[in-house]
Structure formats: structure tokens, C-alpha cells
GROMACS .gro file of C-alpha atoms in nm:
model
  478
    1UNK     CA    1  -2.727  -6.606   3.381
    2UNK     CA    2  -2.899  -6.676   3.049
    3UNK     CA    3  -2.684  -6.649   2.739
    4UNK     CA    4  -2.772  -6.351   2.527
    5UNK     CA    5  -2.905  -6.471   2.188
    6UNK     CA    6  -2.718  -6.198   1.996
    7UNK     CA    7  -2.387  -6.239   2.176
    8UNK     CA    8  -2.198  -6.356   1.867
    9UNK     CA    9  -2.328  -6.063   1.664
   10UNK     CA   10  -2.229  -5.833   1.949
   11UNK     CA   11  -1.884  -5.992   1.949
   12UNK     CA   12  -1.848  -5.915   1.578
   13UNK     CA   13  -1.934  -5.550   1.647
   14UNK     CA   14  -1.688  -5.517   1.935
   15UNK     CA   15  -1.407  -5.693   1.749
   16UNK     CA   16  -1.467  -5.457   1.455
   17UNK     CA   17  -1.419  -5.166   1.694
   18UNK     CA   18  -1.090  -5.311   1.823
   19UNK     CA   19  -0.976  -5.362   1.463
   20UNK     CA   20  -1.054  -4.997   1.383
   21UNK     CA   21  -0.859  -4.890   1.691
   22UNK     CA   22  -0.558  -5.096   1.581
   23UNK     CA   23  -0.571  -4.976   1.222
   24UNK     CA   24  -0.602  -4.611   1.326
   25UNK     CA   25  -0.310  -4.638   1.563
   26UNK     CA   26  -0.090  -4.772   1.283
   27UNK     CA   27  -0.232  -4.576   0.992
   28UNK     CA   28  -0.088  -4.237   1.082
   29UNK     CA   29   0.279  -4.336   1.086
   30UNK     CA   30   0.342  -4.343   0.711
   31UNK     CA   31   0.138  -4.026   0.656
   32UNK     CA   32   0.341  -3.807   0.894
   33UNK     CA   33   0.579  -3.654   0.635
   34UNK     CA   34   0.281  -3.570   0.409
   35UNK     CA   35   0.101  -3.408   0.702
   36UNK     CA   36   0.414  -3.208   0.782
   37UNK     CA   37   0.439  -3.074   0.427
   38UNK     CA   38   0.073  -2.983   0.391
   39UNK     CA   39   0.016  -2.832   0.736
   40UNK     CA   40   0.362  -2.685   0.774
   41UNK     CA   41   0.410  -2.846   1.114
   42UNK     CA   42   0.720  -2.835   1.330
   43UNK     CA   43   0.920  -3.140   1.425
   44UNK     CA   44   0.778  -3.161   1.778
   45UNK     CA   45   0.425  -3.158   1.636
   46UNK     CA   46   0.499  -3.483   1.450
   47UNK     CA   47   0.588  -3.644   1.782
   48UNK     CA   48   0.264  -3.520   1.941
   49UNK     CA   49   0.055  -3.643   1.647
   50UNK     CA   50   0.202  -3.991   1.680
   51UNK     CA   51   0.234  -4.012   2.061
   52UNK     CA   52  -0.085  -3.821   2.149
   53UNK     CA   53  -0.305  -4.119   2.066
   54UNK     CA   54  -0.104  -4.353   2.289
   55UNK     CA   55  -0.106  -4.101   2.575
   56UNK     CA   56  -0.482  -4.052   2.561
   57UNK     CA   57  -0.531  -4.427   2.540
   58UNK     CA   58  -0.298  -4.499   2.833
   59UNK     CA   59  -0.457  -4.241   3.062
   60UNK     CA   60  -0.806  -4.376   2.998
   61UNK     CA   61  -0.758  -4.755   2.989
   62UNK     CA   62  -0.782  -4.832   3.361
   63UNK     CA   63  -1.048  -4.568   3.426
   64UNK     CA   64  -1.244  -4.693   3.124
   65UNK     CA   65  -1.265  -5.040   3.275
   66UNK     CA   66  -1.387  -4.899   3.605
   67UNK     CA   67  -1.648  -4.681   3.434
   68UNK     CA   68  -1.775  -4.982   3.242
   69UNK     CA   69  -1.823  -5.174   3.566
   70UNK     CA   70  -1.999  -4.880   3.726
   71UNK     CA   71  -2.222  -4.756   3.444
   72UNK     CA   72  -2.250  -5.060   3.217
   73UNK     CA   73  -2.028  -5.206   2.944
   74UNK     CA   74  -2.271  -5.131   2.664
   75UNK     CA   75  -2.308  -4.767   2.762
   76UNK     CA   76  -1.932  -4.711   2.785
   77UNK     CA   77  -1.861  -4.899   2.462
   78UNK     CA   78  -2.110  -4.685   2.270
   79UNK     CA   79  -1.978  -4.367   2.433
   80UNK     CA   80  -1.617  -4.456   2.354
   81UNK     CA   81  -1.691  -4.553   1.995
   82UNK     CA   82  -1.894  -4.236   1.940
   83UNK     CA   83  -1.614  -4.022   2.086
   84UNK     CA   84  -1.359  -4.201   1.868
   85UNK     CA   85  -1.571  -4.143   1.556
   86UNK     CA   86  -1.628  -3.773   1.627
   87UNK     CA   87  -1.257  -3.728   1.700
   88UNK     CA   88  -1.176  -3.899   1.369
   89UNK     CA   89  -1.398  -3.648   1.188
   90UNK     CA   90  -1.224  -3.363   1.369
   91UNK     CA   91  -0.882  -3.504   1.275
   92UNK     CA   92  -0.986  -3.544   0.912
   93UNK     CA   93  -1.107  -3.183   0.891
   94UNK     CA   94  -0.833  -3.029   1.108
   95UNK     CA   95  -0.738  -2.687   0.967
   96UNK     CA   96  -0.411  -2.672   1.160
   97UNK     CA   97  -0.183  -2.895   1.359
   98UNK     CA   98  -0.309  -2.800   1.708
   99UNK     CA   99  -0.655  -2.925   1.621
  100UNK     CA  100  -0.509  -3.245   1.476
  101UNK     CA  101  -0.308  -3.316   1.792
  102UNK     CA  102  -0.613  -3.255   2.012
  103UNK     CA  103  -0.817  -3.486   1.791
  104UNK     CA  104  -0.553  -3.759   1.815
  105UNK     CA  105  -0.558  -3.739   2.195
  106UNK     CA  106  -0.940  -3.750   2.184
  107UNK     CA  107  -0.924  -4.058   1.962
  108UNK     CA  108  -0.703  -4.227   2.220
  109UNK     CA  109  -0.944  -4.135   2.500
  110UNK     CA  110  -1.235  -4.278   2.302
  111UNK     CA  111  -1.044  -4.601   2.250
  112UNK     CA  112  -0.952  -4.611   2.617
  113UNK     CA  113  -1.321  -4.601   2.707
  114UNK     CA  114  -1.418  -4.855   2.441
  115UNK     CA  115  -1.151  -5.125   2.431
  116UNK     CA  116  -1.164  -5.240   2.799
  117UNK     CA  117  -1.532  -5.321   2.757
  118UNK     CA  118  -1.459  -5.585   2.492
  119UNK     CA  119  -1.269  -5.826   2.716
  120UNK     CA  120  -1.518  -5.765   2.998
  121UNK     CA  121  -1.801  -5.843   2.754
  122UNK     CA  122  -1.636  -6.170   2.646
  123UNK     CA  123  -1.584  -6.294   3.002
  124UNK     CA  124  -1.931  -6.185   3.114
  125UNK     CA  125  -2.141  -6.308   2.821
  126UNK     CA  126  -1.968  -6.624   2.699
  127UNK     CA  127  -1.958  -6.952   2.887
  128UNK     CA  128  -1.626  -7.125   2.947
  129UNK     CA  129  -1.675  -7.359   2.652
  130UNK     CA  130  -1.729  -7.059   2.418
  131UNK     CA  131  -1.455  -6.827   2.542
  132UNK     CA  132  -1.160  -6.981   2.354
  133UNK     CA  133  -1.340  -6.929   2.023
  134UNK     CA  134  -1.444  -6.575   2.122
  135UNK     CA  135  -1.087  -6.493   2.231
  136UNK     CA  136  -0.953  -6.622   1.900
  137UNK     CA  137  -1.170  -6.372   1.712
  138UNK     CA  138  -1.071  -6.096   1.953
  139UNK     CA  139  -0.697  -6.169   1.931
  140UNK     CA  140  -0.710  -6.186   1.550
  141UNK     CA  141  -0.798  -5.815   1.536
  142UNK     CA  142  -0.449  -5.720   1.656
  143UNK     CA  143  -0.226  -5.881   1.390
  144UNK     CA  144  -0.478  -5.797   1.117
  145UNK     CA  145  -0.485  -5.435   1.232
  146UNK     CA  146  -0.107  -5.428   1.253
  147UNK     CA  147  -0.080  -5.555   0.896
  148UNK     CA  148  -0.361  -5.344   0.749
  149UNK     CA  149  -0.288  -5.013   0.923
  150UNK     CA  150   0.035  -4.903   0.754
  151UNK     CA  151  -0.068  -5.046   0.416
  152UNK     CA  152  -0.405  -4.873   0.427
  153UNK     CA  153  -0.234  -4.551   0.536
  154UNK     CA  154   0.004  -4.566   0.242
  155UNK     CA  155  -0.270  -4.648  -0.009
  156UNK     CA  156  -0.511  -4.379   0.111
  157UNK     CA  157  -0.244  -4.109   0.134
  158UNK     CA  158  -0.120  -4.174  -0.219
  159UNK     CA  159  -0.468  -4.228  -0.368
  160UNK     CA  160  -0.573  -3.875  -0.267
  161UNK     CA  161  -0.942  -3.972  -0.278
  162UNK     CA  162  -1.157  -3.672  -0.375
  163UNK     CA  163  -0.856  -3.452  -0.306
  164UNK     CA  164  -0.855  -3.550   0.061
  165UNK     CA  165  -0.492  -3.667   0.072
  166UNK     CA  166  -0.383  -3.772   0.422
  167UNK     CA  167  -0.720  -3.671   0.566
  168UNK     CA  168  -0.872  -3.990   0.426
  169UNK     CA  169  -0.683  -4.198   0.686
  170UNK     CA  170  -0.909  -4.046   0.953
  171UNK     CA  171  -1.228  -3.998   0.754
  172UNK     CA  172  -1.235  -4.368   0.666
  173UNK     CA  173  -1.327  -4.432   1.031
  174UNK     CA  174  -1.660  -4.250   1.002
  175UNK     CA  175  -1.877  -4.515   0.830
  176UNK     CA  176  -1.719  -4.791   1.037
  177UNK     CA  177  -1.774  -4.597   1.359
  178UNK     CA  178  -2.138  -4.529   1.279
  179UNK     CA  179  -2.188  -4.897   1.195
  180UNK     CA  180  -2.023  -5.005   1.521
  181UNK     CA  181  -2.235  -4.769   1.734
  182UNK     CA  182  -2.556  -4.883   1.565
  183UNK     CA  183  -2.455  -5.248   1.590
  184UNK     CA  184  -2.371  -5.217   1.961
  185UNK     CA  185  -2.706  -5.052   2.035
  186UNK     CA  186  -2.887  -5.336   1.858
  187UNK     CA  187  -2.689  -5.639   1.974
  188UNK     CA  188  -2.506  -5.577   2.303
  189UNK     CA  189  -2.700  -5.673   2.617
  190UNK     CA  190  -2.773  -5.395   2.866
  191UNK     CA  191  -2.677  -5.581   3.184
  192UNK     CA  192  -2.720  -5.421   3.528
  193UNK     CA  193  -2.405  -5.236   3.626
  194UNK     CA  194  -2.212  -5.259   3.953
  195UNK     CA  195  -2.275  -4.948   4.158
  196UNK     CA  196  -1.991  -5.025   4.397
  197UNK     CA  197  -1.713  -4.950   4.151
  198UNK     CA  198  -1.561  -4.605   4.202
  199UNK     CA  199  -1.335  -4.387   3.994
  200UNK     CA  200  -1.025  -4.235   4.153
  201UNK     CA  201  -1.006  -3.875   4.020
  202UNK     CA  202  -0.722  -3.782   4.255
  203UNK     CA  203  -0.503  -4.064   4.130
  204UNK     CA  204  -0.589  -3.989   3.768
  205UNK     CA  205  -0.500  -3.622   3.817
  206UNK     CA  206  -0.162  -3.701   3.974
  207UNK     CA  207  -0.079  -3.959   3.707
  208UNK     CA  208  -0.170  -3.712   3.431
  209UNK     CA  209   0.043  -3.440   3.592
  210UNK     CA  210   0.340  -3.674   3.622
  211UNK     CA  211   0.315  -3.785   3.260
  212UNK     CA  212   0.282  -3.425   3.140
  213UNK     CA  213   0.595  -3.336   3.339
  214UNK     CA  214   0.784  -3.604   3.146
  215UNK     CA  215   0.646  -3.578   2.794
  216UNK     CA  216   0.616  -3.203   2.748
  217UNK     CA  217   0.987  -3.134   2.817
  218UNK     CA  218   1.098  -3.434   2.609
  219UNK     CA  219   0.897  -3.326   2.306
  220UNK     CA  220   0.907  -2.946   2.330
  221UNK     CA  221   1.230  -2.885   2.523
  222UNK     CA  222   1.462  -2.886   2.222
  223UNK     CA  223   1.247  -2.645   2.016
  224UNK     CA  224   1.213  -2.410   2.318
  225UNK     CA  225   1.588  -2.410   2.380
  226UNK     CA  226   1.560  -2.594   2.714
  227UNK     CA  227   1.466  -2.297   2.936
  228UNK     CA  228   1.498  -2.341   3.312
  229UNK     CA  229   1.124  -2.389   3.365
  230UNK     CA  230   1.124  -2.685   3.125
  231UNK     CA  231   1.411  -2.846   3.318
  232UNK     CA  232   1.226  -2.780   3.643
  233UNK     CA  233   0.912  -2.942   3.502
  234UNK     CA  234   1.108  -3.251   3.403
  235UNK     CA  235   1.268  -3.278   3.747
  236UNK     CA  236   0.922  -3.243   3.907
  237UNK     CA  237   0.811  -3.568   3.743
  238UNK     CA  238   0.983  -3.784   4.008
  239UNK     CA  239   0.808  -3.631   4.312
  240UNK     CA  240   0.478  -3.629   4.123
  241UNK     CA  241   0.502  -4.002   4.060
  242UNK     CA  242   0.606  -4.053   4.421
  243UNK     CA  243   0.303  -3.858   4.535
  244UNK     CA  244   0.087  -4.069   4.304
  245UNK     CA  245   0.220  -4.389   4.464
  246UNK     CA  246   0.155  -4.250   4.814
  247UNK     CA  247  -0.197  -4.137   4.719
  248UNK     CA  248  -0.278  -4.481   4.577
  249UNK     CA  249  -0.179  -4.654   4.902
  250UNK     CA  250  -0.362  -4.400   5.117
  251UNK     CA  251  -0.672  -4.428   4.899
  252UNK     CA  252  -0.667  -4.807   4.936
  253UNK     CA  253  -0.627  -4.784   5.315
  254UNK     CA  254  -0.937  -4.564   5.330
  255UNK     CA  255  -1.135  -4.835   5.155
  256UNK     CA  256  -1.131  -4.670   4.812
  257UNK     CA  257  -1.047  -4.829   4.480
  258UNK     CA  258  -0.718  -4.684   4.348
  259UNK     CA  259  -0.627  -4.684   3.980
  260UNK     CA  260  -0.345  -4.928   4.052
  261UNK     CA  261  -0.406  -5.157   4.347
  262UNK     CA  262  -0.103  -5.157   4.580
  263UNK     CA  263  -0.168  -5.529   4.626
  264UNK     CA  264  -0.048  -5.590   4.270
  265UNK     CA  265   0.303  -5.485   4.374
  266UNK     CA  266   0.345  -5.814   4.561
  267UNK     CA  267   0.365  -6.001   4.229
  268UNK     CA  268   0.727  -6.013   4.121
  269UNK     CA  269   0.643  -6.120   3.769
  270UNK     CA  270   0.403  -5.830   3.720
  271UNK     CA  271   0.638  -5.562   3.858
  272UNK     CA  272   0.954  -5.680   3.685
  273UNK     CA  273   0.760  -5.760   3.370
  274UNK     CA  274   0.637  -5.402   3.348
  275UNK     CA  275   0.990  -5.265   3.375
  276UNK     CA  276   1.109  -5.486   3.088
  277UNK     CA  277   0.795  -5.420   2.885
  278UNK     CA  278   0.833  -5.045   2.923
  279UNK     CA  279   1.193  -5.064   2.799
  280UNK     CA  280   1.104  -5.276   2.498
  281UNK     CA  281   0.811  -5.061   2.391
  282UNK     CA  282   1.022  -4.748   2.435
  283UNK     CA  283   1.284  -4.896   2.202
  284UNK     CA  284   1.018  -4.976   1.940
  285UNK     CA  285   0.960  -4.600   1.905
  286UNK     CA  286   1.256  -4.607   1.666
  287UNK     CA  287   1.008  -4.692   1.388
  288UNK     CA  288   0.887  -4.330   1.414
  289UNK     CA  289   1.241  -4.224   1.323
  290UNK     CA  290   1.276  -4.484   1.046
  291UNK     CA  291   0.956  -4.356   0.885
  292UNK     CA  292   1.099  -4.005   0.864
  293UNK     CA  293   1.433  -4.137   0.743
  294UNK     CA  294   1.279  -4.333   0.457
  295UNK     CA  295   1.029  -4.071   0.341
  296UNK     CA  296   1.193  -3.737   0.412
  297UNK     CA  297   1.555  -3.847   0.393
  298UNK     CA  298   1.542  -4.101   0.109
  299UNK     CA  299   1.226  -3.991  -0.074
  300UNK     CA  300   1.021  -4.311  -0.025
  301UNK     CA  301   0.649  -4.279  -0.095
  302UNK     CA  302   0.403  -4.353   0.188
  303UNK     CA  303   0.309  -4.684   0.024
  304UNK     CA  304   0.672  -4.784  -0.032
  305UNK     CA  305   0.744  -4.709   0.333
  306UNK     CA  306   0.450  -4.924   0.444
  307UNK     CA  307   0.571  -5.212   0.225
  308UNK     CA  308   0.921  -5.174   0.367
  309UNK     CA  309   0.785  -5.224   0.720
  310UNK     CA  310   0.563  -5.518   0.623
  311UNK     CA  311   0.828  -5.788   0.693
  312UNK     CA  312   0.855  -5.665   1.054
  313UNK     CA  313   0.479  -5.700   1.100
  314UNK     CA  314   0.483  -6.052   0.958
  315UNK     CA  315   0.774  -6.133   1.190
  316UNK     CA  316   0.564  -6.023   1.489
  317UNK     CA  317   0.303  -6.286   1.401
  318UNK     CA  318   0.576  -6.554   1.385
  319UNK     CA  319   0.719  -6.436   1.717
  320UNK     CA  320   0.378  -6.467   1.879
  321UNK     CA  321   0.345  -6.828   1.767
  322UNK     CA  322   0.697  -6.918   1.883
  323UNK     CA  323   0.637  -6.754   2.222
  324UNK     CA  324   0.312  -6.940   2.285
  325UNK     CA  325   0.498  -7.268   2.238
  326UNK     CA  326   0.830  -7.196   2.410
  327UNK     CA  327   0.791  -6.911   2.661
  328UNK     CA  328   0.599  -7.114   2.923
  329UNK     CA  329   0.881  -7.371   2.932
  330UNK     CA  330   1.182  -7.139   2.918
  331UNK     CA  331   1.055  -6.839   3.116
  332UNK     CA  332   1.289  -6.543   3.153
  333UNK     CA  333   1.560  -6.712   2.944
  334UNK     CA  334   1.325  -6.697   2.647
  335UNK     CA  335   1.250  -6.329   2.715
  336UNK     CA  336   1.621  -6.247   2.738
  337UNK     CA  337   1.693  -6.435   2.415
  338UNK     CA  338   1.416  -6.243   2.240
  339UNK     CA  339   1.567  -5.911   2.350
  340UNK     CA  340   1.906  -6.021   2.216
  341UNK     CA  341   1.742  -6.098   1.880
  342UNK     CA  342   1.588  -5.750   1.890
  343UNK     CA  343   1.922  -5.585   1.963
  344UNK     CA  344   2.109  -5.775   1.692
  345UNK     CA  345   1.837  -5.703   1.435
  346UNK     CA  346   1.826  -5.333   1.521
  347UNK     CA  347   2.206  -5.313   1.511
  348UNK     CA  348   2.199  -5.472   1.164
  349UNK     CA  349   1.946  -5.212   1.045
  350UNK     CA  350   2.164  -4.934   1.190
  351UNK     CA  351   2.472  -5.068   1.011
  352UNK     CA  352   2.285  -5.084   0.679
  353UNK     CA  353   2.150  -4.732   0.726
  354UNK     CA  354   2.500  -4.600   0.799
  355UNK     CA  355   2.686  -4.804   0.537
  356UNK     CA  356   2.450  -4.757   0.241
  357UNK     CA  357   2.348  -4.400   0.318
  358UNK     CA  358   2.135  -4.252   0.042
  359UNK     CA  359   2.163  -4.578  -0.157
  360UNK     CA  360   1.954  -4.770   0.098
  361UNK     CA  361   1.664  -4.965  -0.051
  362UNK     CA  362   1.373  -5.131   0.125
  363UNK     CA  363   1.454  -5.487   0.015
  364UNK     CA  364   1.793  -5.469   0.188
  365UNK     CA  365   1.617  -5.444   0.525
  366UNK     CA  366   1.396  -5.753   0.485
  367UNK     CA  367   1.603  -5.999   0.691
  368UNK     CA  368   1.681  -5.773   0.990
  369UNK     CA  369   1.323  -5.643   0.990
  370UNK     CA  370   1.186  -5.997   1.009
  371UNK     CA  371   1.425  -6.062   1.297
  372UNK     CA  372   1.314  -5.743   1.469
  373UNK     CA  373   0.949  -5.843   1.432
  374UNK     CA  374   1.012  -6.195   1.560
  375UNK     CA  375   1.189  -6.050   1.861
  376UNK     CA  376   0.907  -5.806   1.937
  377UNK     CA  377   0.636  -6.071   1.905
  378UNK     CA  378   0.829  -6.320   2.117
  379UNK     CA  379   0.930  -6.077   2.393
  380UNK     CA  380   0.596  -5.903   2.440
  381UNK     CA  381   0.399  -6.227   2.427
  382UNK     CA  382   0.624  -6.384   2.691
  383UNK     CA  383   0.601  -6.071   2.907
  384UNK     CA  384   0.221  -6.071   2.894
  385UNK     CA  385   0.230  -6.429   3.020
  386UNK     CA  386   0.489  -6.361   3.291
  387UNK     CA  387   0.306  -6.051   3.412
  388UNK     CA  388  -0.028  -6.229   3.449
  389UNK     CA  389   0.092  -6.573   3.566
  390UNK     CA  390   0.084  -6.503   3.943
  391UNK     CA  391  -0.221  -6.275   3.945
  392UNK     CA  392  -0.536  -6.404   4.115
  393UNK     CA  393  -0.847  -6.429   3.893
  394UNK     CA  394  -1.030  -6.152   4.080
  395UNK     CA  395  -0.735  -5.916   4.014
  396UNK     CA  396  -0.694  -6.005   3.647
  397UNK     CA  397  -0.889  -5.704   3.522
  398UNK     CA  398  -0.679  -5.454   3.717
  399UNK     CA  399  -0.353  -5.626   3.625
  400UNK     CA  400  -0.446  -5.640   3.257
  401UNK     CA  401  -0.519  -5.268   3.266
  402UNK     CA  402  -0.175  -5.201   3.415
  403UNK     CA  403  -0.003  -5.416   3.150
  404UNK     CA  404  -0.177  -5.248   2.858
  405UNK     CA  405  -0.116  -4.904   3.008
  406UNK     CA  406   0.256  -4.986   3.030
  407UNK     CA  407   0.255  -5.075   2.660
  408UNK     CA  408   0.098  -4.742   2.564
  409UNK     CA  409   0.321  -4.534   2.791
  410UNK     CA  410   0.631  -4.709   2.661
  411UNK     CA  411   0.526  -4.639   2.305
  412UNK     CA  412   0.466  -4.270   2.375
  413UNK     CA  413   0.796  -4.242   2.564
  414UNK     CA  414   0.985  -4.400   2.275
  415UNK     CA  415   0.842  -4.155   2.022
  416UNK     CA  416   0.921  -3.860   2.251
  417UNK     CA  417   1.273  -3.974   2.347
  418UNK     CA  418   1.398  -4.114   2.016
  419UNK     CA  419   1.229  -3.838   1.816
  420UNK     CA  420   1.411  -3.578   2.027
  421UNK     CA  421   1.744  -3.755   1.973
  422UNK     CA  422   1.679  -3.772   1.598
  423UNK     CA  423   1.579  -3.408   1.555
  424UNK     CA  424   1.866  -3.282   1.774
  425UNK     CA  425   2.118  -3.457   1.545
  426UNK     CA  426   1.946  -3.373   1.217
  427UNK     CA  427   2.195  -3.095   1.148
  428UNK     CA  428   2.455  -3.367   1.084
  429UNK     CA  429   2.234  -3.531   0.820
  430UNK     CA  430   1.962  -3.793   0.813
  431UNK     CA  431   2.199  -4.088   0.831
  432UNK     CA  432   2.379  -3.960   1.140
  433UNK     CA  433   2.051  -3.860   1.310
  434UNK     CA  434   1.887  -4.196   1.243
  435UNK     CA  435   2.195  -4.389   1.355
  436UNK     CA  436   2.206  -4.188   1.681
  437UNK     CA  437   1.839  -4.263   1.755
  438UNK     CA  438   1.894  -4.632   1.682
  439UNK     CA  439   2.197  -4.639   1.913
  440UNK     CA  440   1.983  -4.499   2.195
  441UNK     CA  441   1.715  -4.756   2.116
  442UNK     CA  442   1.972  -5.036   2.146
  443UNK     CA  443   2.084  -4.889   2.478
  444UNK     CA  444   1.725  -4.895   2.608
  445UNK     CA  445   1.697  -5.259   2.502
  446UNK     CA  446   2.022  -5.335   2.687
  447UNK     CA  447   1.866  -5.189   3.000
  448UNK     CA  448   1.561  -5.413   2.949
  449UNK     CA  449   1.791  -5.713   2.905
  450UNK     CA  450   1.957  -5.642   3.240
  451UNK     CA  451   1.618  -5.615   3.413
  452UNK     CA  452   1.512  -5.961   3.286
  453UNK     CA  453   1.727  -6.100   3.569
  454UNK     CA  454   1.455  -5.977   3.808
  455UNK     CA  455   1.186  -6.184   3.635
  456UNK     CA  456   1.079  -6.498   3.823
  457UNK     CA  457   1.223  -6.830   3.714
  458UNK     CA  458   0.988  -7.072   3.546
  459UNK     CA  459   0.847  -7.319   3.796
  460UNK     CA  460   0.895  -7.692   3.730
  461UNK     CA  461   0.576  -7.819   3.577
  462UNK     CA  462   0.441  -7.462   3.582
  463UNK     CA  463   0.283  -7.279   3.297
  464UNK     CA  464   0.267  -6.915   3.199
  465UNK     CA  465  -0.054  -6.770   3.074
  466UNK     CA  466  -0.054  -6.636   2.720
  467UNK     CA  467  -0.334  -6.393   2.804
  468UNK     CA  468  -0.355  -6.124   2.540
  469UNK     CA  469  -0.070  -6.282   2.346
  470UNK     CA  470  -0.230  -6.181   2.021
  471UNK     CA  471  -0.223  -5.821   2.138
  472UNK     CA  472   0.149  -5.789   2.089
  473UNK     CA  473   0.122  -5.694   1.725
  474UNK     CA  474  -0.059  -5.382   1.825
  475UNK     CA  475   0.173  -5.308   2.112
  476UNK     CA  476   0.481  -5.337   1.902
  477UNK     CA  477   0.366  -5.100   1.634
  478UNK     CA  478   0.215  -4.828   1.849
   0.00000   0.00000   0.00000
């Protein structure tokens, strides 16, 4: 196949889109207390605003890759970017919180359609000698977005450009989105699509129902007073996921293409890696609680909060580098050590929060935050490698979709679970509520540490792929 003459320009456009996705995922966190004051939202609404993006993204990632194969990468990229841009406009103009939550979910869906096309584009349009350079540019979007998102959110919220306040964090996407759509139309090649790829609507419906049965009770149950129907809905999640697993196997036996290929379950590293990854990303949801603690409890400004979290983001970059050098040689021992670093760092933050109370200042948290970031970068990078190491090349796309979906679902679960713990204890004060949420987060990490025993041992002379290693900045902060 002839190399497309504009492939590098097209890469710049697609990487810009990934950067916007990363920034927008991060940018909302420090603006949440301001949104709550101005829209008069309830506590559960804050969880939906933050987790809605990750949920929409997770539900669309695997399907987005399939749709790109079936209808063409360029077409799906443009559609996803356009949907993301329109949803950003809707979020920026949202008159009330219900519209904002719907817009956040729509943003996630747009990203889920758009982002899978970027890796597919790189592997389809760049020769083997060009791919390392292309992947370097692609991977760079994640740490840059992780660094820029919270800072940009703090600056825009405080700057109150043209009286827009927090709305500017969404409206800033509009010119970039228009530029990305136009650039994709001009530079991306319109290759023939693969008509054989099918979408599995039954599997998608069951997965969506199962996730709704988990997240709705977790987020809304406390505000509703835990009525019996909410408990029943939560209990129904287990059979719904069981039915989803059965449907996926039956669909595969009939010759269909399930969302998650049952054949992937034979890879020990992938299955165990997802269990650990889900636990770690759930624990990272504690940053949602810390944001509220700093701004609402201690009176930090959005910008001051973003600067307080900056050391953790820098630590993630360091953790990535360490993992790429050491994880292939040490295997699950490295992953376990990274989780221990996470637990110790989080425990140190919890002690400082409890001990200093209202006298807590951002600079006091620098050392444990760096440690927390190093742990996140190291663990998630090593888990990406472990999860993909045994997978055959022809299954890499499906496995990558599963891994990234796990990251998003873990993030959404963490916000729902730890946010519920925090708000349920808020009557005892911000310090007690934050400490309780952090204790639960440490417990979730302990569970992940136990599960690392199920990870495969590193093979003598073997190597673990660091596929998507640079993506861990985004995963950790979502």
C-alpha cells in the first residue's frame, strides 16, 4: 500500500484530538466546586459530572474501534470529533445540571468514537520504520494533557473570560474541535473499509444495563435514602454481567463478533491485569474527594488546587520512565512494589489531612503526592505491558480496547464509590469525610495488591510490551 503523502499532517491532527480529549477529561475536576455554587447542584450531580465522561467513553471505546473498521477510520474520527465539539458547546451553555451531565456523557461518547481511530490510523498508514516516531508523538499527548488539563481548568475558571466563568473550560474546545474536523477532512486518507466487521448491539445493551445497575445506586442511593428498588437494582448487576458473559460466548459460537472475545480470557496476564488495573484506577478516584476537600473545605482557589496536584502529575511521568526500564525485568514484583508505594503515599496524605486539619497547605503534600504519582505511573505502565504481553498480534486491537475500557470503568467506579463514602460522612466534617474516603481507597489498593499474586511471573529472557505506556498519565487522572 502506498504511503499517504499527508500522513504526518494527519497524525498532527489526530494527536491534537487526543490531546483535547485528555485536557477535557482533566479540566473539569478543579472547576467542580465553582459549578456547584453557580448551578446549585447536589452532591450526587458532582459525581455524575466527573464520572459521566468516563462512562460514556468506556461504553463506546470497543464499539468505536469496530465501527471504524466497518465504516472507515476517517469517517468515524470526524464523526467523533464533531460530536465531542457539539457536546462541548452544549456543556458550556448548559442552563442546569441535567443538561451538563448529559453533555459530559456525550463528550465521552464522542471521544470513544474518535480515539480508537488514532492508533488504527498509525498502524495502517505508517511503515514499521516510521511507527516508533509516530507513537512517540501519540504517547506525548497523554502526559502533556495530564499536566495542562488541571492547570488550564484553574486558570480559565479564575480568569472568568467575558464573564463565562467555569463555562470557558468547555467552550475552549470549540475552535480546536473545528480545526481538528477540518484538518481530518483535508489530510486523513479515505481508505476502503472492512465490511466484515460487525457491531454487537445485544452485548452493548447488556453491558450498559449492568453498568447502570452499579453506578446509579452508588451515586444516587444515599440521596434517595436507599429505597428497596435501589438495593434491588444494585443486586441485579451480578446476573446482568453474568448474562453479558453468556451472551458474548453464545454470540461467538454463532460466528458473530462479540464486544469482548471469549478467546481473550485464555491470557492469564490480561485477565489478572484487568483485575489489578480496575482496583488501582478505582482507588485513584480519591482525587475527586481531595479536590472538594481543598476547595470547599479549606477554601483553595481552583488554580491553587491545580498547582497542589501538579507534583502528582509530574510523578506519573517519572513512574512511566522507571516502569519502561524495570517492569519487563521484574514483572509482577515491580507491580506489587508500585502498589505499596501508592498505599504508603496515600496513607501519608491521609495522616497529613487528619493531623493538620484546617491548617493544611498545598506545599506540605508535595512529597507524598510525588510518591503517589510515581506509583500510579509505574503500576499502570507495568500493567499495560503485562496485559498485552501474551496477546497475539491479530488480537491486539480487541485486547487494547478491553484494557482502556477497564481504565475508564475503574475511574468512574472510584468517583462513584469514594464520592459516596465522602458525602455520607460529611456530617462529621470535611477532615473526617476525606479521611474515611482515603481509608477506603487504601483498602481497594490492598485488594489490588493481593490480586498481583495472580499475575504471570516474568519469563527468563522474556520481555513485556510497554504498549500504551505513555497513556498512563491520562488513566491515572481520569
